[in-house]
CSV table of C-alpha atoms in Angstrom, one decimal:
chain,number,residue,atom,x,y,z
L,583,MET,CA,1.2,2.4,-6.1
L,584,LEU,CA,3.0,0.7,-3.9
L,585,TRP,CA,6.7,1.4,-4.1
L,586,ALA,CA,9.2,0.4,-2.2
L,587,GLY,CA,10.0,4.4,-1.9
L,588,ARG,CA,13.0,5.2,0.7
L,589,MET,CA,15.1,2.1,1.0
L,590,ARG,CA,17.7,2.8,3.2
L,591,LEU,CA,19.5,-0.6,3.5
L,592,GLY,CA,22.1,-2.7,2.3
L,593,THR,CA,22.0,-6.5,1.6
L,594,PHE,CA,21.3,-7.4,5.3
L,595,GLY,CA,17.9,-5.3,5.3
L,596,ILE,CA,16.6,-5.1,1.5
L,597,LEU,CA,17.0,-8.8,1.6
L,598,VAL,CA,15.4,-9.6,4.6
L,599,MET,CA,12.3,-7.5,3.6
L,600,LEU,CA,11.8,-9.6,0.5
L,601,VAL,CA,12.5,-12.9,1.8
L,602,HIS,CA,10.6,-14.4,4.7
L,603,ALA,CA,10.4,-17.9,6.5
L,604,SER,CA,7.2,-19.1,8.0
L,605,ALA,CA,8.8,-20.8,11.0
L,606,ALA,CA,6.8,-18.8,13.6
L,607,CYS,CA,3.7,-17.8,11.3
L,608,GLU,CA,0.7,-20.0,10.5
L,609,PHE,CA,-1.0,-19.7,6.7
L,610,GLY,CA,-3.9,-21.0,5.4
L,611,PRO,CA,-4.3,-24.0,3.0
L,612,PHE,CA,-4.5,-21.3,0.2
L,613,PRO,CA,-2.4,-18.5,1.4
L,614,TYR,CA,-2.2,-16.8,-2.3
L,615,SER,CA,-6.0,-16.3,-2.0
L,616,VAL,CA,-5.4,-13.6,0.3
L,617,THR,CA,-2.2,-12.0,-1.3
L,618,GLY,CA,-3.0,-8.4,-2.5
L,619,ILE,CA,0.8,-7.2,-2.9
L,620,VAL,CA,3.9,-9.2,-4.0
L,621,CYS,CA,7.6,-7.9,-4.1
L,622,ARG,CA,9.9,-10.1,-6.3
L,623,MET,CA,13.7,-9.0,-6.2
L,624,THR,CA,15.8,-10.6,-9.1
L,625,LYS,CA,19.5,-11.6,-8.8
L,626,PRO,CA,21.0,-8.6,-10.5
L,627,ALA,CA,19.3,-6.4,-7.7
L,628,ALA,CA,20.5,-8.7,-4.8
L,629,LEU,CA,24.3,-8.4,-6.4
L,630,LEU,CA,23.5,-4.7,-6.6
L,631,LEU,CA,22.6,-4.2,-3.1
L,632,ASN,CA,25.5,-6.7,-1.8
L,633,GLN,CA,27.7,-3.8,-2.8
L,634,GLU,CA,26.7,-2.2,0.4
L,635,THR,CA,27.5,-5.1,2.5
L,636,ALA,CA,31.0,-3.5,3.3
L,637,GLN,CA,29.2,-0.7,5.3
L,638,VAL,CA,27.2,-3.2,7.2
L,639,ILE,CA,30.5,-5.1,8.2
L,640,GLN,CA,32.4,-2.4,8.8
L,641,THR,CA,29.8,-1.3,11.2
L,642,ALA,CA,29.6,-4.5,12.8
L,643,PHE,CA,33.3,-4.3,13.8
L,644,ARG,CA,33.1,-0.7,15.0
L,645,ASN,CA,30.2,-1.7,17.3
L,646,ALA,CA,31.1,-5.0,18.5
L,647,LYS,CA,31.9,-4.7,22.5
L,648,PHE,CA,34.8,-6.7,23.1
L,649,PRO,CA,35.3,-8.0,26.4
L,650,ASN,CA,38.7,-8.2,28.5
L,651,ILE,CA,40.4,-11.5,27.6
L,652,THR,CA,42.3,-13.0,30.4
L,653,GLY,CA,44.3,-16.1,30.8
L,654,GLU,CA,47.5,-17.8,32.3
L,655,LYS,CA,50.0,-20.3,31.4
L,656,SER,CA,52.6,-22.1,33.4
L,657,MET,CA,56.2,-21.6,32.2
L,658,ARG,CA,59.5,-23.4,33.0
L,659,LEU,CA,61.7,-21.5,35.2
L,660,LEU,CA,59.2,-18.3,34.9
L,661,GLY,CA,56.4,-20.2,37.0
L,662,LYS,CA,52.9,-18.9,35.9
L,663,VAL,CA,52.4,-16.5,33.4
L,664,ALA,CA,49.1,-14.4,33.6
L,665,TYR,CA,47.9,-11.9,30.9
L,666,LYS,CA,44.9,-9.7,30.6
L,667,LEU,CA,44.2,-8.0,27.0
L,668,THR,CA,41.9,-4.7,27.9
L,669,ASN,CA,40.4,-1.8,26.0
L,670,ILE,CA,40.4,-3.7,22.6
L,671,GLU,CA,38.9,-1.6,19.8
L,672,VAL,CA,39.1,-1.6,15.7
L,673,ASN,CA,41.8,0.7,14.7
L,674,ASP,CA,41.4,0.0,10.8
L,675,LEU,CA,39.1,-2.1,8.7
L,676,SER,CA,39.1,-2.8,4.8
L,677,ILE,CA,37.3,-5.2,2.8
L,678,GLU,CA,38.2,-6.5,-0.5
L,679,GLN,CA,35.3,-8.5,-1.8
L,680,SER,CA,31.8,-9.4,-0.8
L,681,GLU,CA,29.7,-12.1,-2.8
L,682,VAL,CA,26.1,-13.0,-2.6
L,683,GLU,CA,24.4,-16.6,-3.5
L,684,LEU,CA,20.8,-17.3,-3.1
L,685,LYS,CA,20.1,-21.0,-2.0
L,686,GLU,CA,17.1,-22.2,-3.4
L,687,ASN,CA,14.5,-22.9,-0.4
L,688,ASP,CA,17.4,-22.3,2.3
L,689,ALA,CA,19.3,-19.2,3.0
L,690,ILE,CA,21.1,-16.1,1.6
L,691,HIS,CA,24.7,-17.1,1.7
L,692,ILE,CA,27.1,-14.0,1.8
L,693,ALA,CA,31.0,-14.2,1.2
L,694,ILE,CA,33.1,-11.8,2.8
L,695,LYS,CA,36.8,-11.9,1.7
L,696,ASN,CA,40.1,-10.4,2.6
L,697,VAL,CA,38.9,-8.4,5.5
L,698,THR,CA,41.8,-6.8,7.0
L,699,ALA,CA,41.1,-5.6,10.4
L,700,SER,CA,43.7,-3.8,12.9
L,701,PHE,CA,42.8,-3.8,16.5
L,702,LYS,CA,44.5,-2.2,19.3
L,703,GLY,CA,44.4,-2.2,23.0
L,704,THR,CA,46.5,-2.6,26.4
L,705,LEU,CA,48.3,-5.9,27.4
L,706,THR,CA,49.0,-6.4,31.1
L,707,TYR,CA,51.1,-9.5,31.9
L,708,GLY,CA,52.7,-10.7,35.2
L,709,TYR,CA,54.7,-13.8,36.5
L,710,ALA,CA,55.4,-15.5,39.8
L,711,GLY,CA,58.4,-17.7,40.0
L,712,ALA,CA,60.9,-19.4,42.3
L,713,TRP,CA,62.9,-16.3,42.6
L,714,ILE,CA,60.6,-13.6,41.6
L,715,LEU,CA,57.7,-13.0,43.9
L,716,GLN,CA,55.4,-11.0,41.5
L,717,LEU,CA,56.0,-8.6,38.8
L,718,PHE,CA,53.5,-7.0,36.5
L,719,HIS,CA,53.8,-4.9,33.2
L,720,SER,CA,51.4,-2.8,30.7
L,721,VAL,CA,52.2,-2.5,27.1
L,722,ASP,CA,50.3,-1.0,24.2
L,723,PHE,CA,49.5,-3.4,21.5
L,724,GLU,CA,48.4,-3.7,17.9
L,725,ILE,CA,46.9,-6.8,16.4
L,726,GLU,CA,47.1,-7.3,12.6
L,727,SER,CA,44.5,-9.7,11.1
L,728,SER,CA,43.3,-11.0,7.7
L,729,ILE,CA,39.6,-12.9,7.8
L,730,ASP,CA,37.3,-14.2,5.6
L,731,LEU,CA,33.6,-14.2,6.8
L,732,GLN,CA,30.9,-16.6,5.9
L,733,ILE,CA,27.3,-15.6,6.8
L,734,ASN,CA,24.2,-17.6,6.2
L,735,ILE,CA,20.9,-15.5,7.0
L,736,LYS,CA,18.1,-17.5,7.7
L,737,LEU,CA,14.7,-15.5,8.0
L,738,MET,CA,11.8,-16.5,10.3
L,739,CYS,CA,8.2,-15.0,10.1
L,740,GLN,CA,7.4,-14.0,13.8
L,741,LYS,CA,4.2,-12.1,14.4
L,742,ASN,CA,3.5,-11.9,10.8
L,743,GLN,CA,6.7,-10.1,10.1
L,744,VAL,CA,10.3,-10.9,9.4
L,745,ALA,CA,12.7,-11.8,11.8
L,746,ALA,CA,16.4,-12.2,10.7
L,747,ASP,CA,18.8,-14.9,12.0
L,748,ALA,CA,22.5,-14.4,10.9
L,749,SER,CA,23.8,-16.5,13.8
L,750,ASP,CA,25.1,-19.2,11.1
L,751,CYS,CA,28.4,-17.1,10.9
L,752,TYR,CA,31.8,-18.2,10.5
L,753,LEU,CA,35.1,-16.1,10.7
L,754,THR,CA,38.6,-17.9,9.1
L,755,PHE,CA,41.6,-16.0,10.0
L,756,HIS,CA,44.6,-16.0,7.6
L,757,LYS,CA,46.8,-13.9,9.8
L,758,LEU,CA,46.7,-13.0,13.3
L,759,THR,CA,49.8,-10.9,14.1
L,760,LEU,CA,50.4,-9.6,17.7
L,761,HIS,CA,52.7,-6.3,18.1
L,762,LEU,CA,54.0,-4.9,21.2
L,763,GLN,CA,54.4,-1.2,21.8
L,764,GLY,CA,55.0,-0.8,17.9
L,765,ASP,CA,57.7,-3.3,17.7
L,766,LYS,CA,57.3,-5.1,14.3
L,767,GLU,CA,60.3,-7.2,15.0
L,768,PRO,CA,59.6,-10.6,16.6
L,769,GLY,CA,60.8,-10.9,20.4
L,770,TRP,CA,60.5,-13.9,23.1
L,771,LEU,CA,57.8,-11.8,24.8
L,772,LYS,CA,55.6,-11.1,21.7
L,773,GLN,CA,56.3,-14.9,20.6
L,774,LEU,CA,55.4,-16.2,23.8
L,775,PHE,CA,52.0,-14.2,24.1
L,776,THR,CA,51.2,-14.9,20.3
L,777,ASP,CA,51.5,-18.8,21.0
L,778,PHE,CA,49.0,-19.1,23.7
L,779,ILE,CA,46.3,-16.1,23.5
L,780,SER,CA,45.8,-16.7,19.7
L,781,PHE,CA,43.2,-19.3,20.2
L,782,THR,CA,41.3,-17.3,22.8
L,783,LEU,CA,41.6,-14.1,20.6
L,784,LYS,CA,40.1,-15.7,17.7
L,785,PHE,CA,37.3,-17.1,19.8
L,786,VAL,CA,36.3,-13.7,21.0
L,787,LEU,CA,36.6,-11.9,17.7
L,788,LYS,CA,34.4,-14.3,16.0
L,789,SER,CA,31.6,-14.5,18.8
L,790,GLU,CA,31.6,-10.4,19.1
L,791,VAL,CA,31.5,-9.7,15.2
L,792,CYS,CA,29.1,-12.5,14.5
L,793,ASN,CA,27.0,-11.1,17.4
L,794,GLU,CA,26.8,-7.8,16.0
L,795,ILE,CA,26.0,-9.1,12.6
L,796,ASN,CA,23.0,-10.6,13.8
L,797,PHE,CA,22.0,-7.8,15.9
L,798,LEU,CA,22.4,-5.6,12.8
L,799,ALA,CA,20.5,-8.0,10.5
L,800,GLN,CA,17.3,-7.9,13.0
L,801,VAL,CA,17.5,-4.1,13.5
L,802,LEU,CA,17.7,-3.8,9.7
L,803,ALA,CA,14.8,-6.3,9.5
L,804,ASN,CA,12.8,-4.3,11.6
L,805,PHE,CA,13.6,-1.0,10.2
L,806,VAL,CA,12.5,-2.4,6.7
L,807,HIS,CA,9.2,-3.5,7.9
L,808,ASP,CA,8.6,0.1,9.6
L,809,LEU,CA,9.9,1.9,6.6
L,810,ALA,CA,7.6,-0.1,4.2
L,811,ALA,CA,4.6,0.3,6.7
L,812,ASN,CA,5.3,4.1,6.9
L,813,PHE,CA,5.3,4.1,2.6
L,814,VAL,CA,1.8,2.8,2.7
L,815,TRP,CA,0.3,5.0,5.6
L,816,ASP,CA,-1.0,8.4,4.9
L,817,GLU,CA,-2.9,10.1,8.1
L,818,ASP,CA,-6.0,7.5,8.8
L,819,ILE,CA,-5.4,5.2,5.4
L,820,ARG,CA,-2.8,2.6,5.8
L,821,LEU,CA,-2.3,-0.8,4.4
L,822,ASP,CA,-2.0,-4.1,6.4
L,823,ILE,CA,1.7,-5.4,5.0
L,824,SER,CA,1.7,-8.6,7.0
L,825,LEU,CA,2.7,-11.8,5.4
L,826,SER,CA,0.2,-13.7,3.5
L,827,SER,CA,2.1,-16.8,2.7
L,828,VAL,CA,5.4,-18.7,2.7
L,829,PRO,CA,8.0,-16.5,0.6
L,830,LEU,CA,9.9,-18.1,-2.3
L,831,ILE,CA,13.8,-18.3,-2.4
L,832,LYS,CA,14.6,-19.2,-5.8
L,833,ALA,CA,18.2,-19.2,-7.5
L,834,ASN,CA,17.5,-16.2,-9.4
L,835,TYR,CA,15.0,-14.3,-7.4
L,836,LEU,CA,13.5,-13.6,-4.0
L,837,GLU,CA,9.8,-13.0,-3.4
L,838,SER,CA,7.3,-12.1,-0.4
L,839,HIS,CA,3.4,-12.0,-0.2
L,840,HIS,CA,1.5,-9.6,1.8
L,841,LYS,CA,-2.3,-9.1,2.5
L,842,GLY,CA,-2.5,-5.4,1.4
L,843,LEU,CA,-5.9,-5.2,3.2
L,844,VAL,CA,-6.8,-1.5,3.7
L,845,LEU,CA,-7.2,-0.2,7.5
L,846,TYR,CA,-9.5,2.8,7.8
L,847,LYS,CA,-11.2,3.6,11.2
L,848,ASN,CA,-14.3,1.3,11.1
L,849,TYR,CA,-14.0,0.4,7.6
L,850,SER,CA,-13.6,-3.3,7.3
L,851,ASP,CA,-11.7,-5.0,4.4
L,852,VAL,CA,-11.8,-8.8,3.4
L,853,PHE,CA,-10.1,-10.3,0.5
L,854,SER,CA,-9.9,-13.9,-0.4
L,855,ASP,CA,-10.3,-14.1,-4.3
L,856,SER,CA,-6.6,-13.1,-5.4
L,857,VAL,CA,-5.3,-14.3,-9.0
L,858,PHE,CA,-1.8,-14.0,-8.0
L,859,SER,CA,0.7,-16.9,-9.2
L,860,PRO,CA,4.5,-16.7,-9.2
L,861,SER,CA,4.4,-17.4,-13.1
L,862,LEU,CA,2.6,-13.8,-13.5
L,863,LEU,CA,6.0,-12.3,-12.9
L,864,THR,CA,9.1,-12.8,-14.9
L,865,GLU,CA,12.9,-12.2,-14.0
L,866,SER,CA,14.0,-9.8,-16.6
L,867,ARG,CA,13.9,-6.8,-14.5
L,868,MET,CA,15.5,-5.9,-11.1
L,869,LEU,CA,12.5,-5.1,-9.2
L,870,TYR,CA,8.9,-6.0,-9.3
L,871,PHE,CA,5.6,-5.2,-7.4
L,872,TRP,CA,2.5,-6.9,-8.2
L,873,LEU,CA,-1.0,-5.4,-6.8
L,874,SER,CA,-4.4,-6.7,-7.0
L,875,GLU,CA,-7.2,-4.9,-8.2
L,876,HIS,CA,-9.0,-5.1,-5.0
L,877,ILE,CA,-6.4,-2.8,-3.3
L,878,LEU,CA,-7.0,-0.2,-5.4
L,879,ASN,CA,-10.8,-0.4,-4.9
L,880,SER,CA,-10.1,-0.4,-1.1
L,881,LEU,CA,-8.0,2.8,-1.3
L,882,ALA,CA,-10.6,4.3,-3.4
L,883,ALA,CA,-13.4,3.6,-0.8
L,884,ALA,CA,-11.2,4.7,2.0
L,885,ALA,CA,-10.4,8.0,0.2
L,886,PHE,CA,-14.0,8.5,-0.2
L,887,LEU,CA,-14.9,7.7,3.2
L,888,ASP,CA,-12.2,10.1,4.0
L,889,LYS,CA,-13.9,13.1,1.8
L,890,ARG,CA,-10.6,13.1,-0.3
L,891,LEU,CA,-12.5,12.9,-3.4
L,892,ALA,CA,-13.3,16.6,-3.5
L,893,LEU,CA,-11.9,19.4,-5.6
L,894,ALA,CA,-12.4,23.2,-5.8
L,895,ILE,CA,-11.4,25.4,-8.9
L,896,ARG,CA,-11.0,29.0,-9.1
L,897,GLY,CA,-9.6,31.9,-10.8
L,898,GLU,CA,-7.4,31.1,-13.8
L,899,LYS,CA,-8.0,27.4,-13.4
L,900,LEU,CA,-11.7,28.1,-13.9
L,901,GLN,CA,-11.3,30.5,-16.7
L,902,ALA,CA,-9.1,27.7,-18.5
L,903,LEU,CA,-11.7,25.2,-18.0
L,904,PHE,CA,-14.5,27.2,-19.3
L,905,GLU,CA,-12.8,29.0,-22.3
L,906,MET,CA,-11.0,26.3,-23.9
L,907,GLU,CA,-12.0,27.7,-27.1
L,908,ASP,CA,-12.6,31.2,-28.1
L,909,THR,CA,-16.0,31.1,-30.0
L,910,GLU,CA,-19.2,33.2,-29.9
L,911,ALA,CA,-21.2,30.1,-29.1
L,912,GLN,CA,-18.9,29.4,-25.9
L,913,ARG,CA,-19.1,33.2,-24.9
L,914,LYS,CA,-22.7,32.9,-25.1
L,915,VAL,CA,-23.0,30.0,-22.9
L,916,VAL,CA,-20.5,31.3,-20.3
L,917,GLN,CA,-22.2,34.3,-20.1
L,918,MET,CA,-25.5,32.5,-19.5
L,919,ILE,CA,-24.1,30.2,-16.7
L,920,PHE,CA,-21.8,33.1,-15.0
L,921,GLN,CA,-24.5,35.9,-15.4
L,922,GLY,CA,-21.2,38.1,-16.0
L,923,THR,CA,-19.7,37.3,-12.9
L,924,SER,CA,-15.9,37.1,-12.6
L,925,TYR,CA,-14.0,33.8,-12.4
L,926,ASN,CA,-12.5,35.2,-9.3
L,927,ASP,CA,-15.9,35.5,-7.7
L,928,SER,CA,-16.8,32.2,-8.7
L,929,VAL,CA,-16.1,28.4,-7.6
L,930,ALA,CA,-16.6,25.0,-9.3
L,931,LYS,CA,-16.8,22.3,-6.6
L,932,VAL,CA,-16.3,18.5,-7.9
L,933,TRP,CA,-16.9,15.8,-5.7
L,934,SER,CA,-17.4,12.0,-5.7
L,935,LEU,CA,-20.9,10.9,-4.8
L,936,ALA,CA,-19.9,7.0,-4.0
L,937,TYR,CA,-17.1,4.7,-3.9
L,938,PRO,CA,-15.3,4.9,-7.4
L,939,GLN,CA,-15.3,1.4,-9.0
L,940,ILE,CA,-11.8,0.3,-10.3
L,941,SER,CA,-11.2,-2.4,-12.9
L,942,LEU,CA,-7.9,-3.2,-14.1
L,943,GLN,CA,-7.6,-4.3,-17.8
L,944,PRO,CA,-5.0,-4.8,-20.7
L,945,GLU,CA,-5.8,-1.4,-21.9
L,946,GLY,CA,-5.5,0.5,-18.9
L,947,THR,CA,-7.2,1.1,-15.3
L,948,VAL,CA,-10.8,1.9,-16.0
L,949,VAL,CA,-12.5,4.0,-13.2
L,950,LYS,CA,-16.0,4.4,-13.0
L,951,SER,CA,-17.5,7.0,-10.8
L,952,LEU,CA,-20.6,8.8,-9.8
L,953,VAL,CA,-19.7,12.6,-9.9
L,954,ALA,CA,-21.3,15.9,-8.8
L,955,VAL,CA,-20.4,19.4,-9.9
L,956,GLU,CA,-21.5,22.6,-8.6
L,957,VAL,CA,-20.8,26.0,-9.9
L,958,SER,CA,-21.4,29.0,-7.6
L,959,ILE,CA,-21.3,32.4,-8.0
L,960,PHE,CA,-20.7,35.3,-5.6
L,961,PRO,CA,-21.7,38.5,-7.1
L,962,PRO,CA,-20.5,41.7,-5.1
L,963,GLY,CA,-22.9,42.6,-2.4
L,964,GLU,CA,-25.1,40.0,-3.1
L,965,GLU,CA,-25.5,36.4,-1.5
L,966,ALA,CA,-23.9,33.3,-3.2
L,967,LEU,CA,-26.0,32.0,-5.9
L,968,MET,CA,-25.6,28.4,-7.2
L,969,VAL,CA,-26.1,28.5,-11.0
L,970,LEU,CA,-25.2,25.0,-12.0
L,971,TYR,CA,-25.7,21.6,-10.6
L,972,MET,CA,-25.1,18.5,-12.3
L,973,GLU,CA,-24.9,14.6,-11.5
L,974,LYS,CA,-23.1,12.5,-14.1
L,975,GLU,CA,-21.4,9.1,-14.5
L,976,ILE,CA,-18.0,9.1,-15.8
L,977,THR,CA,-16.1,6.0,-17.0
L,978,VAL,CA,-12.4,7.1,-18.0
L,979,THR,CA,-9.5,4.5,-18.7
L,980,ILE,CA,-6.1,5.7,-17.4
L,981,GLN,CA,-2.7,4.8,-18.6
L,982,ALA,CA,-0.1,5.0,-16.0
L,983,ALA,CA,3.7,5.9,-16.2
L,984,TYR,CA,6.8,7.0,-14.0
L,985,ALA,CA,9.2,9.4,-15.3
L,986,GLU,CA,11.5,12.1,-14.2
L,987,LYS,CA,10.7,11.1,-10.5
L,988,LYS,CA,6.6,12.0,-11.2
L,989,LEU,CA,3.7,9.8,-11.7
L,990,ILE,CA,2.0,10.3,-15.2
L,991,LEU,CA,-1.8,9.5,-15.5
L,992,HIS,CA,-2.7,9.7,-19.0
L,993,PRO,CA,-6.7,9.5,-19.8
L,994,LEU,CA,-7.2,7.4,-22.9
L,995,ASP,CA,-11.1,7.6,-23.4
L,996,SER,CA,-14.0,8.7,-21.5
L,997,ARG,CA,-17.7,8.4,-21.4
L,998,ILE,CA,-20.4,10.6,-19.7
L,999,GLU,CA,-24.0,9.9,-18.7
L,1000,PHE,CA,-25.7,12.8,-17.0
L,1001,LYS,CA,-28.0,11.7,-14.2
L,1002,VAL,CA,-29.2,15.1,-12.8
L,1003,PHE,CA,-28.9,18.7,-14.6
L,1004,LYS,CA,-30.2,22.0,-13.0
L,1005,CYS,CA,-29.0,25.4,-14.4
L,1006,THR,CA,-30.5,28.7,-13.7
L,1007,ALA,CA,-29.8,29.9,-17.2
L,1008,ASP,CA,-31.7,26.7,-18.5
L,1009,PRO,CA,-34.7,26.2,-16.0
L,1010,SER,CA,-36.4,23.5,-18.5
L,1011,GLY,CA,-33.3,21.6,-19.4
L,1012,ASN,CA,-34.3,22.1,-23.0
L,1013,ASP,CA,-31.3,24.1,-24.3
L,1014,PRO,CA,-29.0,21.5,-25.9
L,1015,SER,CA,-26.0,24.2,-26.2
L,1016,ILE,CA,-25.4,24.4,-22.5
L,1017,ARG,CA,-25.4,20.6,-21.8
L,1018,ASN,CA,-23.5,20.1,-25.1
L,1019,PHE,CA,-21.1,22.4,-24.1
L,1020,LEU,CA,-20.8,21.4,-20.7
L,1021,GLN,CA,-20.2,17.9,-21.9
L,1022,THR,CA,-17.4,18.8,-24.1
L,1023,ILE,CA,-15.4,20.8,-21.4
L,1024,ILE,CA,-16.0,17.9,-18.9
L,1025,SER,CA,-14.2,15.6,-21.6
L,1026,VAL,CA,-11.5,17.9,-23.1
L,1027,THR,CA,-10.3,19.7,-20.0
L,1028,GLY,CA,-12.4,18.8,-17.0
L,1029,ILE,CA,-11.3,15.1,-16.7
L,1030,PRO,CA,-7.7,16.0,-17.6
L,1031,GLU,CA,-7.6,18.8,-14.9
L,1032,VAL,CA,-8.8,16.3,-12.2
L,1033,ILE,CA,-6.3,13.6,-13.2
L,1034,SER,CA,-3.7,16.0,-13.1
L,1035,ARG,CA,-4.6,17.0,-9.5
L,1036,ILE,CA,-4.7,13.4,-8.3
L,1037,GLU,CA,-1.4,12.8,-10.3
L,1038,GLN,CA,0.4,15.7,-8.6
L,1039,SER,CA,-0.9,14.5,-5.3
L,1040,LEU,CA,0.2,11.2,-5.6
L,1041,THR,CA,3.6,12.2,-6.7
L,1042,SER,CA,4.0,14.5,-3.6
L,1043,LEU,CA,2.8,11.6,-1.5
L,1044,MET,CA,5.5,9.3,-2.9
L,1045,ASN,CA,8.4,11.7,-2.5
L,1046,SER,CA,7.6,12.4,0.9
L,1047,LYS,CA,8.1,8.9,1.4
L,1048,GLY,CA,11.5,9.3,-0.1
L,1049,LEU,CA,10.7,7.6,-3.6
L,1050,ASN,CA,12.6,10.3,-5.3
L,1051,LEU,CA,16.0,9.5,-3.6
L,1052,PHE,CA,16.4,6.4,-5.9
L,1053,GLU,CA,17.4,6.5,-9.5
L,1054,ILE,CA,14.8,4.4,-11.0
L,1055,ARG,CA,15.5,3.3,-14.6
L,1056,ASN,CA,12.9,2.2,-17.4
L,1057,PRO,CA,10.1,1.7,-15.0
L,1058,GLU,CA,6.7,0.2,-16.6
L,1059,ILE,CA,3.4,-0.1,-15.0
L,1060,VAL,CA,1.4,-3.0,-16.8
L,1061,THR,CA,-2.1,-3.6,-16.2
L,1062,ARG,CA,-3.6,-7.1,-16.9
L,1063,LYS,CA,-7.3,-8.3,-16.1
L,1064,GLY,CA,-7.5,-8.3,-12.0
L,1065,TYR,CA,-4.0,-6.9,-11.1
L,1066,ILE,CA,-1.1,-4.3,-12.0
L,1067,ILE,CA,2.8,-4.8,-12.2
L,1068,VAL,CA,5.1,-2.3,-11.6
L,1069,GLN,CA,8.8,-3.3,-13.0
L,1070,LEU,CA,11.8,-1.4,-12.8
L,1071,ASP,CA,15.8,-1.4,-12.6
L,1072,PHE,CA,17.3,1.1,-10.1
L,1073,SER,CA,20.3,2.4,-8.7
L,1074,PHE,CA,20.8,2.4,-4.8
L,1075,PRO,CA,21.7,5.7,-3.2
L,1076,ASN,CA,24.8,4.2,-1.4
L,1077,HIS,CA,25.0,7.1,1.3
L,1078,LEU,CA,21.5,6.3,2.7
L,1079,LEU,CA,22.8,3.0,4.3
L,1080,LEU,CA,25.5,5.0,6.0
L,1081,ASP,CA,23.0,7.5,7.2
L,1082,PHE,CA,20.8,5.0,8.7
L,1083,LEU,CA,23.6,3.1,10.4
L,1084,GLU,CA,24.9,6.4,12.0
L,1085,ASN,CA,21.6,7.5,13.4
L,1086,ARG,CA,20.3,4.2,14.6
L,1087,LEU,CA,23.1,2.8,16.4
């Protein structure tokens, strides 16, 4: 499954990942045909993530590098008055309100209202007049401001991944007050400098803050891409998440489309028969992931080539497998197979002989696989002896769910067909009791045991990518013919964005 796993971002990052404009990318005439993964974020999720915008704006103000501001003005009697504002930095900042709006087929509009910012620095001024040759003074200053921000984030596709453009940024000043040396009372000097540096100061603040916001948008966009790529990458197996088509920006949701081709050593994955259509997804949940059946088959093939589809069962697990019921017939068959050898001196190996075939159907995920089972014993003082070998074709239907931060795989039904059967306790293969017993334990405990191991492995993998850091509510995994949909609501772990910004900037 592909989850969007550890999403340490606010509006500028998450929305950038989900929506991509195709300005610098070329797509074929039928781009949906090569779409393997789709992500849709609805308006409620965008509103939730917009609550984290304050942290991004605060970081933009604090990281903005304000240049020195210089100027001069001719004054009657005083001659020319020159000034320089240096060491400008943000002293305090608060944000009252942030709103987000999705403009269909255009951009993400973010309105930040009532940003109260305090700046501090040093003002150096001097003047040359008819009677005074030259005189300079330096005083500390503080600027109180009240600002509204309007940001339109346009998104471009470059090198098949997102690039964010937040340069469409406007600052509206409701208040800009200059205080000198902490003096809050107006005086002629304060009035003089407030009047003729106000315009320059507003221009510099707008330029530097908007530049920093644009920079953060690009940093977060790159981070999201790297985060998503890492989430679908495990050792030598990974997915190509480059864009496959122009994304959709609707009033109620954002949607991005990705190729999802499996990349593994020399394994070549080709896909051009996707059944995706935007109408397959609804708008009732916060987040949707659509995955093609082709992806699951390709991942299964890569796992087979990487020799991951193998399992060894020993000791108590092996005992539980062969002693699921305490009957005389069971004890007799076990004695015949293991020849009195302890379970601790025995091992059962299970592995796939060919690529598993996966079919997504309304009733669940149907997995068909040719599997080999080998049981060997290690009698004390003797060489290892293979006492059982069989090859069987197993078809099992599985339903998947996610609860309490764990993936749950539930087998509904299974069919088993023996292809090869060799047992030292039954050289002729004519004893039905052994084969019937083995078929029963494979169905009742063998298949659930293998699925349980896969379940634990996938849960551990997803948690290692940070999925367990999110509060996922009411997740549903819905299978349809040819595709699977993961739909959920979530709560954003707000400390993660702050951690990211502190660590990366």
